[in-house]
């Protein structure tokens, strides 16, 4: 059965500046190269879900500019329903990515049209949310609209997935309607106050999140892998060993791919994480966010020939 995934999120045009290392304060450096590509956490996650086989829809805002046209084209090329992607009186969101030789990145985001999402947009998208198996959001659009969308989703039996990035305080009104939270080490520490370095701390962080109202957690641990704890199960999935070129969309690819494979009751979470981990491993071997996200057949082929598992 094909999962129906709706993503409420951001659409950004990425400006990728390739450098040897981060500059020191006051230092002027020469870039080794630069590129422009589609991105934004919401767009990345939606395209990852669609390319992994999910029937995907998007709720978001773009500007009436060439960059907005570019982002809509990216979504439409991935066969994503863009009927809830509307125009804002602001420029399309942008991200400026400092990509180091070791594959690590630092990102500056200009929200633009992403911050213009309103309650009216959520109201108009309610039929789309209701028709979904999963609703995903992040924090690159107004959190007030995420609260409204997740409350409506829960009223209608839709499974909600929160990616609290960029990390910030999460209101209780949102957490109480989150079925699954997917977050990295930094986000985990900011939300729980627990530095995740080993299994005991992973578990402690998940238990803290459960006390805050979220019973199902996946903590992504970079090159180590991913830890998960649900109401029914707990485990760790090691990462596939690859040489990273650009980690920009790693987490977003993981989440989108996960949503395409996950059962609504989360009983296949370990298998879905393995699939998502491979999708992420493939993505980090190419430069750019959306251009690096693999397709279903590529992920399955890689899994079939993997020797790690």
Short mmCIF file of the C-alpha atoms (twelve columns), coordinates in Angstrom:
data_MODEL
# 
_entry.id   MODEL 
# 
loop_
_atom_site.group_PDB 
_atom_site.id 
_atom_site.type_symbol 
_atom_site.label_atom_id 
_atom_site.label_alt_id 
_atom_site.label_comp_id 
_atom_site.label_asym_id 
_atom_site.label_seq_id 
_atom_site.Cartn_x 
_atom_site.Cartn_y 
_atom_site.Cartn_z 
_atom_site.pdbx_PDB_model_num 
ATOM 1   C CA . UNK A 1   0.000  0.000  0.000   1 
ATOM 2   C CA . UNK A 2   1.292  3.478  -0.882  1 
ATOM 3   C CA . UNK A 3   1.637  5.894  2.042   1 
ATOM 4   C CA . UNK A 4   -0.091 9.257  1.733   1 
ATOM 5   C CA . UNK A 5   2.234  11.925 3.139   1 
ATOM 6   C CA . UNK A 6   1.549  15.637 3.528   1 
ATOM 7   C CA . UNK A 7   4.391  17.998 4.421   1 
ATOM 8   C CA . UNK A 8   3.786  21.403 5.975   1 
ATOM 9   C CA . UNK A 9   7.036  23.252 5.575   1 
ATOM 10  C CA . UNK A 10  9.609  25.475 3.973   1 
ATOM 11  C CA . UNK A 11  10.694 26.067 0.404   1 
ATOM 12  C CA . UNK A 12  14.143 27.630 -0.008  1 
ATOM 13  C CA . UNK A 13  16.552 28.201 -2.848  1 
ATOM 14  C CA . UNK A 14  19.979 27.119 -1.603  1 
ATOM 15  C CA . UNK A 15  23.142 29.091 -2.370  1 
ATOM 16  C CA . UNK A 16  25.975 26.592 -1.797  1 
ATOM 17  C CA . UNK A 17  29.390 28.138 -1.172  1 
ATOM 18  C CA . UNK A 18  32.173 25.551 -1.186  1 
ATOM 19  C CA . UNK A 19  35.104 26.384 1.092   1 
ATOM 20  C CA . UNK A 20  38.041 24.528 2.616   1 
ATOM 21  C CA . UNK A 21  37.004 25.372 6.180   1 
ATOM 22  C CA . UNK A 22  34.965 27.951 8.087   1 
ATOM 23  C CA . UNK A 23  36.602 31.391 8.121   1 
ATOM 24  C CA . UNK A 24  37.927 32.835 11.355  1 
ATOM 25  C CA . UNK A 25  36.462 36.124 12.678  1 
ATOM 26  C CA . UNK A 26  37.648 38.944 10.410  1 
ATOM 27  C CA . UNK A 27  39.152 36.536 7.873   1 
ATOM 28  C CA . UNK A 28  38.510 36.809 4.130   1 
ATOM 29  C CA . UNK A 29  38.547 33.506 2.234   1 
ATOM 30  C CA . UNK A 30  38.280 32.411 -1.376  1 
ATOM 31  C CA . UNK A 31  35.509 29.978 -2.299  1 
ATOM 32  C CA . UNK A 32  36.495 26.909 -4.301  1 
ATOM 33  C CA . UNK A 33  33.116 26.763 -6.084  1 
ATOM 34  C CA . UNK A 34  29.453 27.765 -5.749  1 
ATOM 35  C CA . UNK A 35  26.106 26.304 -6.799  1 
ATOM 36  C CA . UNK A 36  22.406 27.087 -6.620  1 
ATOM 37  C CA . UNK A 37  19.939 24.278 -5.872  1 
ATOM 38  C CA . UNK A 38  16.468 23.717 -4.487  1 
ATOM 39  C CA . UNK A 39  16.114 23.111 -0.776  1 
ATOM 40  C CA . UNK A 40  14.318 24.017 2.424   1 
ATOM 41  C CA . UNK A 41  13.654 21.378 5.056   1 
ATOM 42  C CA . UNK A 42  10.035 20.989 4.005   1 
ATOM 43  C CA . UNK A 43  10.796 20.651 0.307   1 
ATOM 44  C CA . UNK A 44  13.642 18.225 0.974   1 
ATOM 45  C CA . UNK A 45  11.458 15.998 3.132   1 
ATOM 46  C CA . UNK A 46  8.556  16.046 0.686   1 
ATOM 47  C CA . UNK A 47  10.737 15.211 -2.300  1 
ATOM 48  C CA . UNK A 48  12.444 12.429 -0.343  1 
ATOM 49  C CA . UNK A 49  9.021  10.975 0.497   1 
ATOM 50  C CA . UNK A 50  7.822  11.248 -3.107  1 
ATOM 51  C CA . UNK A 51  10.987 9.805  -4.636  1 
ATOM 52  C CA . UNK A 52  10.742 6.926  -2.149  1 
ATOM 53  C CA . UNK A 53  7.264  6.062  -3.386  1 
ATOM 54  C CA . UNK A 54  4.830  8.016  -1.182  1 
ATOM 55  C CA . UNK A 55  1.859  9.909  -2.606  1 
ATOM 56  C CA . UNK A 56  2.896  13.338 -1.406  1 
ATOM 57  C CA . UNK A 57  1.296  16.760 -0.969  1 
ATOM 58  C CA . UNK A 58  2.782  20.046 0.205   1 
ATOM 59  C CA . UNK A 59  1.495  22.999 2.230   1 
ATOM 60  C CA . UNK A 60  3.663  26.109 1.990   1 
ATOM 61  C CA . UNK A 61  4.378  29.549 0.562   1 
ATOM 62  C CA . UNK A 62  6.563  30.936 -2.211  1 
ATOM 63  C CA . UNK A 63  7.145  34.411 -3.567  1 
ATOM 64  C CA . UNK A 64  5.935  35.668 -6.949  1 
ATOM 65  C CA . UNK A 65  9.501  35.515 -8.269  1 
ATOM 66  C CA . UNK A 66  11.722 33.290 -10.379 1 
ATOM 67  C CA . UNK A 67  12.943 31.444 -7.299  1 
ATOM 68  C CA . UNK A 68  9.357  30.613 -6.377  1 
ATOM 69  C CA . UNK A 69  8.743  29.241 -9.871  1 
ATOM 70  C CA . UNK A 70  11.886 27.137 -9.509  1 
ATOM 71  C CA . UNK A 71  10.730 25.635 -6.210  1 
ATOM 72  C CA . UNK A 72  7.261  24.829 -7.553  1 
ATOM 73  C CA . UNK A 73  8.898  23.115 -10.534 1 
ATOM 74  C CA . UNK A 74  11.040 20.986 -8.212  1 
ATOM 75  C CA . UNK A 75  7.918  19.800 -6.388  1 
ATOM 76  C CA . UNK A 76  5.917  19.181 -9.548  1 
ATOM 77  C CA . UNK A 77  8.780  17.253 -11.145 1 
ATOM 78  C CA . UNK A 78  8.624  14.935 -8.123  1 
ATOM 79  C CA . UNK A 79  4.852  14.470 -8.763  1 
ATOM 80  C CA . UNK A 80  3.969  16.301 -5.531  1 
ATOM 81  C CA . UNK A 81  0.514  17.884 -5.182  1 
ATOM 82  C CA . UNK A 82  1.226  21.645 -5.050  1 
ATOM 83  C CA . UNK A 83  -2.365 22.904 -4.893  1 
ATOM 84  C CA . UNK A 84  -1.702 24.133 -1.316  1 
ATOM 85  C CA . UNK A 85  1.516  25.953 -2.272  1 
ATOM 86  C CA . UNK A 86  0.351  29.572 -2.518  1 
ATOM 87  C CA . UNK A 87  1.892  32.962 -3.220  1 
ATOM 88  C CA . UNK A 88  3.019  35.355 -0.497  1 
ATOM 89  C CA . UNK A 89  3.773  39.067 -0.641  1 
ATOM 90  C CA . UNK A 90  7.424  38.292 0.125   1 
ATOM 91  C CA . UNK A 91  10.404 36.836 -1.663  1 
ATOM 92  C CA . UNK A 92  10.874 33.068 -1.772  1 
ATOM 93  C CA . UNK A 93  12.915 31.691 1.122   1 
ATOM 94  C CA . UNK A 94  16.655 31.319 0.701   1 
ATOM 95  C CA . UNK A 95  19.470 29.482 2.450   1 
ATOM 96  C CA . UNK A 96  23.172 30.262 2.324   1 
ATOM 97  C CA . UNK A 97  25.262 27.145 2.909   1 
ATOM 98  C CA . UNK A 98  28.940 27.147 3.836   1 
ATOM 99  C CA . UNK A 99  30.063 23.704 2.672   1 
ATOM 100 C CA . UNK A 100 33.474 22.605 3.961   1 
ATOM 101 C CA . UNK A 101 35.830 20.117 2.285   1 
ATOM 102 C CA . UNK A 102 35.033 17.505 4.963   1 
ATOM 103 C CA . UNK A 103 31.348 17.555 3.987   1 
ATOM 104 C CA . UNK A 104 30.154 19.430 7.073   1 
ATOM 105 C CA . UNK A 105 28.055 22.547 6.604   1 
ATOM 106 C CA . UNK A 106 26.868 25.706 8.319   1 
ATOM 107 C CA . UNK A 107 23.589 27.207 7.112   1 
ATOM 108 C CA . UNK A 108 22.052 30.694 7.261   1 
ATOM 109 C CA . UNK A 109 18.342 30.883 6.400   1 
ATOM 110 C CA . UNK A 110 16.266 33.835 5.187   1 
ATOM 111 C CA . UNK A 111 12.667 32.787 5.828   1 
ATOM 112 C CA . UNK A 112 10.942 35.116 3.375   1 
ATOM 113 C CA . UNK A 113 7.649  33.688 2.110   1 
ATOM 114 C CA . UNK A 114 7.905  30.713 4.475   1 
ATOM 115 C CA . UNK A 115 7.079  33.007 7.387   1 
ATOM 116 C CA . UNK A 116 3.906  34.258 5.677   1 
ATOM 117 C CA . UNK A 117 1.991  30.995 6.213   1 
ATOM 118 C CA . UNK A 118 -1.329 31.788 7.934   1 
ATOM 119 C CA . UNK A 119 -4.221 30.083 9.684   1 
ATOM 120 C CA . UNK A 120 -6.211 30.629 6.478   1 
ATOM 121 C CA . UNK A 121 -3.688 28.471 4.607   1 
ATOM 122 C CA . UNK A 122 -4.099 25.679 7.149   1 
ATOM 123 C CA . UNK A 123 -7.891 25.932 6.959   1 
ATOM 124 C CA . UNK A 124 -7.796 25.653 3.161   1 
ATOM 125 C CA . UNK A 125 -5.500 22.612 3.367   1 
ATOM 126 C CA . UNK A 126 -7.638 20.662 5.853   1 
ATOM 127 C CA . UNK A 127 -9.092 18.275 3.222   1 
ATOM 128 C CA . UNK A 128 -5.538 17.405 2.162   1 
ATOM 129 C CA . UNK A 129 -4.464 16.789 5.775   1 
ATOM 130 C CA . UNK A 130 -7.516 14.637 6.466   1 
ATOM 131 C CA . UNK A 131 -6.749 12.482 3.415   1 
ATOM 132 C CA . UNK A 132 -3.220 11.714 4.646   1 
ATOM 133 C CA . UNK A 133 -1.633 8.847  6.539   1 
ATOM 134 C CA . UNK A 134 1.142  11.105 7.851   1 
ATOM 135 C CA . UNK A 135 1.534  14.847 8.408   1 
ATOM 136 C CA . UNK A 136 5.108  16.137 8.774   1 
ATOM 137 C CA . UNK A 137 6.348  19.546 9.829   1 
ATOM 138 C CA . UNK A 138 9.535  21.341 10.933  1 
ATOM 139 C CA . UNK A 139 10.271 24.799 12.361  1 
ATOM 140 C CA . UNK A 140 11.051 26.834 9.229   1 
ATOM 141 C CA . UNK A 141 7.420  28.011 9.066   1 
ATOM 142 C CA . UNK A 142 5.368  29.676 11.865  1 
ATOM 143 C CA . UNK A 143 4.922  27.317 14.781  1 
ATOM 144 C CA . UNK A 144 1.380  28.605 15.358  1 
ATOM 145 C CA . UNK A 145 0.306  27.037 12.072  1 
ATOM 146 C CA . UNK A 146 2.001  23.758 12.952  1 
ATOM 147 C CA . UNK A 147 -0.046 23.670 16.169  1 
ATOM 148 C CA . UNK A 148 -3.289 24.173 14.222  1 
ATOM 149 C CA . UNK A 149 -2.401 21.602 11.572  1 
ATOM 150 C CA . UNK A 150 -1.318 18.924 14.060  1 
ATOM 151 C CA . UNK A 151 -4.434 19.403 16.207  1 
ATOM 152 C CA . UNK A 152 -6.631 18.909 13.142  1 
ATOM 153 C CA . UNK A 153 -4.587 15.905 12.022  1 
ATOM 154 C CA . UNK A 154 -4.999 14.202 15.394  1 
ATOM 155 C CA . UNK A 155 -8.752 14.855 15.369  1 
ATOM 156 C CA . UNK A 156 -8.885 12.925 12.094  1 
ATOM 157 C CA . UNK A 157 -6.596 10.002 12.924  1 
ATOM 158 C CA . UNK A 158 -3.605 11.213 10.897  1 
ATOM 159 C CA . UNK A 159 -0.177 10.203 12.268  1 
ATOM 160 C CA . UNK A 160 1.905  13.298 13.029  1 
ATOM 161 C CA . UNK A 161 5.706  13.481 12.705  1 
ATOM 162 C CA . UNK A 162 7.656  16.440 14.096  1 
ATOM 163 C CA . UNK A 163 11.187 17.356 13.090  1 
ATOM 164 C CA . UNK A 164 12.024 20.150 15.594  1 
ATOM 165 C CA . UNK A 165 14.577 21.906 13.417  1 
ATOM 166 C CA . UNK A 166 15.949 24.475 13.682  1 
ATOM 167 C CA . UNK A 167 15.767 23.577 17.376  1 
ATOM 168 C CA . UNK A 168 13.724 25.797 19.662  1 
ATOM 169 C CA . UNK A 169 11.381 25.509 22.606  1 
ATOM 170 C CA . UNK A 170 8.393  23.380 21.596  1 
ATOM 171 C CA . UNK A 171 5.017  24.530 22.961  1 
ATOM 172 C CA . UNK A 172 3.016  21.997 24.960  1 
ATOM 173 C CA . UNK A 173 0.076  22.499 22.577  1 
ATOM 174 C CA . UNK A 174 2.188  21.067 19.767  1 
ATOM 175 C CA . UNK A 175 3.911  18.261 21.692  1 
ATOM 176 C CA . UNK A 176 0.611  16.839 22.911  1 
ATOM 177 C CA . UNK A 177 -0.359 16.173 19.279  1 
ATOM 178 C CA . UNK A 178 2.954  14.651 18.131  1 
ATOM 179 C CA . UNK A 179 2.942  10.893 17.466  1 
ATOM 180 C CA . UNK A 180 6.615  10.590 16.465  1 
ATOM 181 C CA . UNK A 181 9.495  13.014 16.928  1 
ATOM 182 C CA . UNK A 182 12.621 12.679 14.766  1 
ATOM 183 C CA . UNK A 183 15.565 14.794 15.889  1 
ATOM 184 C CA . UNK A 184 19.357 14.900 15.808  1 
ATOM 185 C CA . UNK A 185 21.853 15.100 18.663  1 
ATOM 186 C CA . UNK A 186 21.869 18.899 18.886  1 
ATOM 187 C CA . UNK A 187 18.079 19.167 18.786  1 
ATOM 188 C CA . UNK A 188 17.775 16.431 21.405  1 
ATOM 189 C CA . UNK A 189 20.085 18.265 23.805  1 
ATOM 190 C CA . UNK A 190 18.253 21.575 23.317  1 
ATOM 191 C CA . UNK A 191 14.831 20.000 23.900  1 
ATOM 192 C CA . UNK A 192 15.748 17.714 26.801  1 
ATOM 193 C CA . UNK A 193 18.898 19.187 28.344  1 
ATOM 194 C CA . UNK A 194 20.559 15.781 27.907  1 
ATOM 195 C CA . UNK A 195 23.761 15.456 25.871  1 
ATOM 196 C CA . UNK A 196 23.359 12.238 23.866  1 
ATOM 197 C CA . UNK A 197 26.670 10.394 23.698  1 
ATOM 198 C CA . UNK A 198 25.866 6.751  24.481  1 
ATOM 199 C CA . UNK A 199 22.965 4.351  24.870  1 
ATOM 200 C CA . UNK A 200 22.034 5.374  28.426  1 
ATOM 201 C CA . UNK A 201 21.747 9.012  27.370  1 
ATOM 202 C CA . UNK A 202 19.747 8.143  24.254  1 
ATOM 203 C CA . UNK A 203 17.255 6.309  26.422  1 
ATOM 204 C CA . UNK A 204 17.167 9.055  29.034  1 
ATOM 205 C CA . UNK A 205 16.430 11.646 26.351  1 
ATOM 206 C CA . UNK A 206 13.630 9.531  24.884  1 
ATOM 207 C CA . UNK A 207 12.148 9.063  28.351  1 
ATOM 208 C CA . UNK A 208 12.297 12.826 28.943  1 
ATOM 209 C CA . UNK A 209 10.469 13.403 25.658  1 
ATOM 210 C CA . UNK A 210 7.854  10.846 26.720  1 
ATOM 211 C CA . UNK A 211 7.278  12.844 29.918  1 
ATOM 212 C CA . UNK A 212 6.812  15.916 27.740  1 
ATOM 213 C CA . UNK A 213 4.095  14.057 25.833  1 
ATOM 214 C CA . UNK A 214 5.805  12.363 22.873  1 
ATOM 215 C CA . UNK A 215 5.805  8.578  23.243  1 
ATOM 216 C CA . UNK A 216 7.738  7.647  20.090  1 
ATOM 217 C CA . UNK A 217 11.220 8.965  19.323  1 
ATOM 218 C CA . UNK A 218 13.969 8.553  16.734  1 
ATOM 219 C CA . UNK A 219 17.316 10.209 17.500  1 
ATOM 220 C CA . UNK A 220 19.607 10.394 14.478  1 
ATOM 221 C CA . UNK A 221 23.262 10.124 15.478  1 
ATOM 222 C CA . UNK A 222 25.101 11.105 12.308  1 
ATOM 223 C CA . UNK A 223 27.654 8.573  11.127  1 
ATOM 224 C CA . UNK A 224 26.872 6.295  14.076  1 
ATOM 225 C CA . UNK A 225 23.287 5.539  13.124  1 
ATOM 226 C CA . UNK A 226 19.865 6.058  14.697  1 
ATOM 227 C CA . UNK A 227 18.312 5.133  18.049  1 
ATOM 228 C CA . UNK A 228 14.572 4.577  18.339  1 
ATOM 229 C CA . UNK A 229 12.189 4.109  21.243  1 
ATOM 230 C CA . UNK A 230 8.470  3.601  20.809  1 
ATOM 231 C CA . UNK A 231 5.714  2.456  23.134  1 
ATOM 232 C CA . UNK A 232 6.331  -1.115 21.937  1 
ATOM 233 C CA . UNK A 233 10.005 -1.329 20.957  1 
ATOM 234 C CA . UNK A 234 13.506 0.046  21.358  1 
ATOM 235 C CA . UNK A 235 16.656 -0.383 19.313  1 
ATOM 236 C CA . UNK A 236 19.636 1.027  17.441  1 
ATOM 237 C CA . UNK A 237 20.265 0.894  13.687  1 
ATOM 238 C CA . UNK A 238 23.869 1.478  12.663  1 
ATOM 239 C CA . UNK A 239 24.629 3.787  9.755   1 
ATOM 240 C CA . UNK A 240 25.924 2.662  6.382   1 
ATOM 241 C CA . UNK A 241 29.593 3.574  5.952   1 
ATOM 242 C CA . UNK A 242 30.110 6.102  3.157   1 
ATOM 243 C CA . UNK A 243 32.324 9.090  2.420   1 
ATOM 244 C CA . UNK A 244 30.227 12.232 2.867   1 
ATOM 245 C CA . UNK A 245 30.586 15.033 0.316   1 
ATOM 246 C CA . UNK A 246 27.685 17.226 1.494   1 
ATOM 247 C CA . UNK A 247 25.518 16.518 4.549   1 
ATOM 248 C CA . UNK A 248 23.026 19.341 3.846   1 
ATOM 249 C CA . UNK A 249 19.921 17.216 3.248   1 
ATOM 250 C CA . UNK A 250 20.925 14.100 5.199   1 
ATOM 251 C CA . UNK A 251 18.363 14.436 7.973   1 
ATOM 252 C CA . UNK A 252 15.591 15.580 5.654   1 
ATOM 253 C CA . UNK A 253 16.199 12.680 3.270   1 
ATOM 254 C CA . UNK A 254 16.096 10.300 6.232   1 
ATOM 255 C CA . UNK A 255 12.759 11.657 7.443   1 
ATOM 256 C CA . UNK A 256 11.068 11.792 4.054   1 
ATOM 257 C CA . UNK A 257 12.215 8.308  3.130   1 
ATOM 258 C CA . UNK A 258 11.128 7.020  6.549   1 
ATOM 259 C CA . UNK A 259 7.597  8.358  6.080   1 
ATOM 260 C CA . UNK A 260 7.267  6.561  2.755   1 
ATOM 261 C CA . UNK A 261 7.912  3.164  4.339   1 
ATOM 262 C CA . UNK A 262 6.546  3.464  7.875   1 
ATOM 263 C CA . UNK A 263 3.360  1.675  8.893   1 
ATOM 264 C CA . UNK A 264 0.808  3.867  10.635  1 
ATOM 265 C CA . UNK A 265 1.135  1.821  13.837  1 
ATOM 266 C CA . UNK A 266 4.957  2.141  13.699  1 
ATOM 267 C CA . UNK A 267 5.407  -1.623 14.073  1 
ATOM 268 C CA . UNK A 268 7.921  -1.743 11.193  1 
ATOM 269 C CA . UNK A 269 9.976  1.177  12.503  1 
ATOM 270 C CA . UNK A 270 13.298 -0.720 12.462  1 
ATOM 271 C CA . UNK A 271 12.901 -1.740 8.811   1 
ATOM 272 C CA . UNK A 272 11.808 1.792  7.872   1 
ATOM 273 C CA . UNK A 273 14.886 3.232  9.590   1 
ATOM 274 C CA . UNK A 274 17.186 0.905  7.628   1 
ATOM 275 C CA . UNK A 275 15.595 2.123  4.382   1 
ATOM 276 C CA . UNK A 276 15.827 5.752  5.486   1 
ATOM 277 C CA . UNK A 277 19.446 5.313  6.546   1 
ATOM 278 C CA . UNK A 278 20.379 4.039  3.103   1 
ATOM 279 C CA . UNK A 279 18.553 6.920  1.421   1 
ATOM 280 C CA . UNK A 280 20.463 9.355  3.625   1 
ATOM 281 C CA . UNK A 281 23.779 7.586  2.962   1 
ATOM 282 C CA . UNK A 282 23.225 7.954  -0.772  1 
ATOM 283 C CA . UNK A 283 22.249 11.621 -0.436  1 
ATOM 284 C CA . UNK A 284 25.402 12.717 1.405   1 
ATOM 285 C CA . UNK A 285 27.579 11.436 -1.437  1 
ATOM 286 C CA . UNK A 286 26.371 14.227 -3.758  1 
ATOM 287 C CA . UNK A 287 26.366 18.032 -3.540  1 
ATOM 288 C CA . UNK A 288 23.104 19.931 -3.102  1 
ATOM 289 C CA . UNK A 289 19.911 19.179 -1.206  1 
ATOM 290 C CA . UNK A 290 17.168 18.235 -3.676  1 
ATOM 291 C CA . UNK A 291 19.584 17.088 -6.428  1 
ATOM 292 C CA . UNK A 292 21.129 14.541 -4.042  1 
ATOM 293 C CA . UNK A 293 17.917 12.858 -2.856  1 
ATOM 294 C CA . UNK A 294 17.733 9.301  -4.282  1 
ATOM 295 C CA . UNK A 295 14.795 7.505  -5.856  1 
ATOM 296 C CA . UNK A 296 13.102 4.344  -4.603  1 
ATOM 297 C CA . UNK A 297 14.760 2.015  -7.095  1 
ATOM 298 C CA . UNK A 298 18.207 3.417  -6.270  1 
ATOM 299 C CA . UNK A 299 17.700 2.897  -2.543  1 
ATOM 300 C CA . UNK A 300 16.376 -0.637 -3.012  1 
ATOM 301 C CA . UNK A 301 19.252 -1.514 -5.318  1 
ATOM 302 C CA . UNK A 302 21.773 -0.209 -2.783  1 
ATOM 303 C CA . UNK A 303 20.098 -2.139 0.017   1 
ATOM 304 C CA . UNK A 304 20.182 -5.283 -2.065  1 
ATOM 305 C CA . UNK A 305 23.929 -5.043 -2.538  1 
ATOM 306 C CA . UNK A 306 24.808 -3.712 0.940   1 
ATOM 307 C CA . UNK A 307 27.229 -5.762 2.984   1 
ATOM 308 C CA . UNK A 308 26.698 -3.793 6.196   1 
ATOM 309 C CA . UNK A 309 23.584 -5.749 7.153   1 
# 
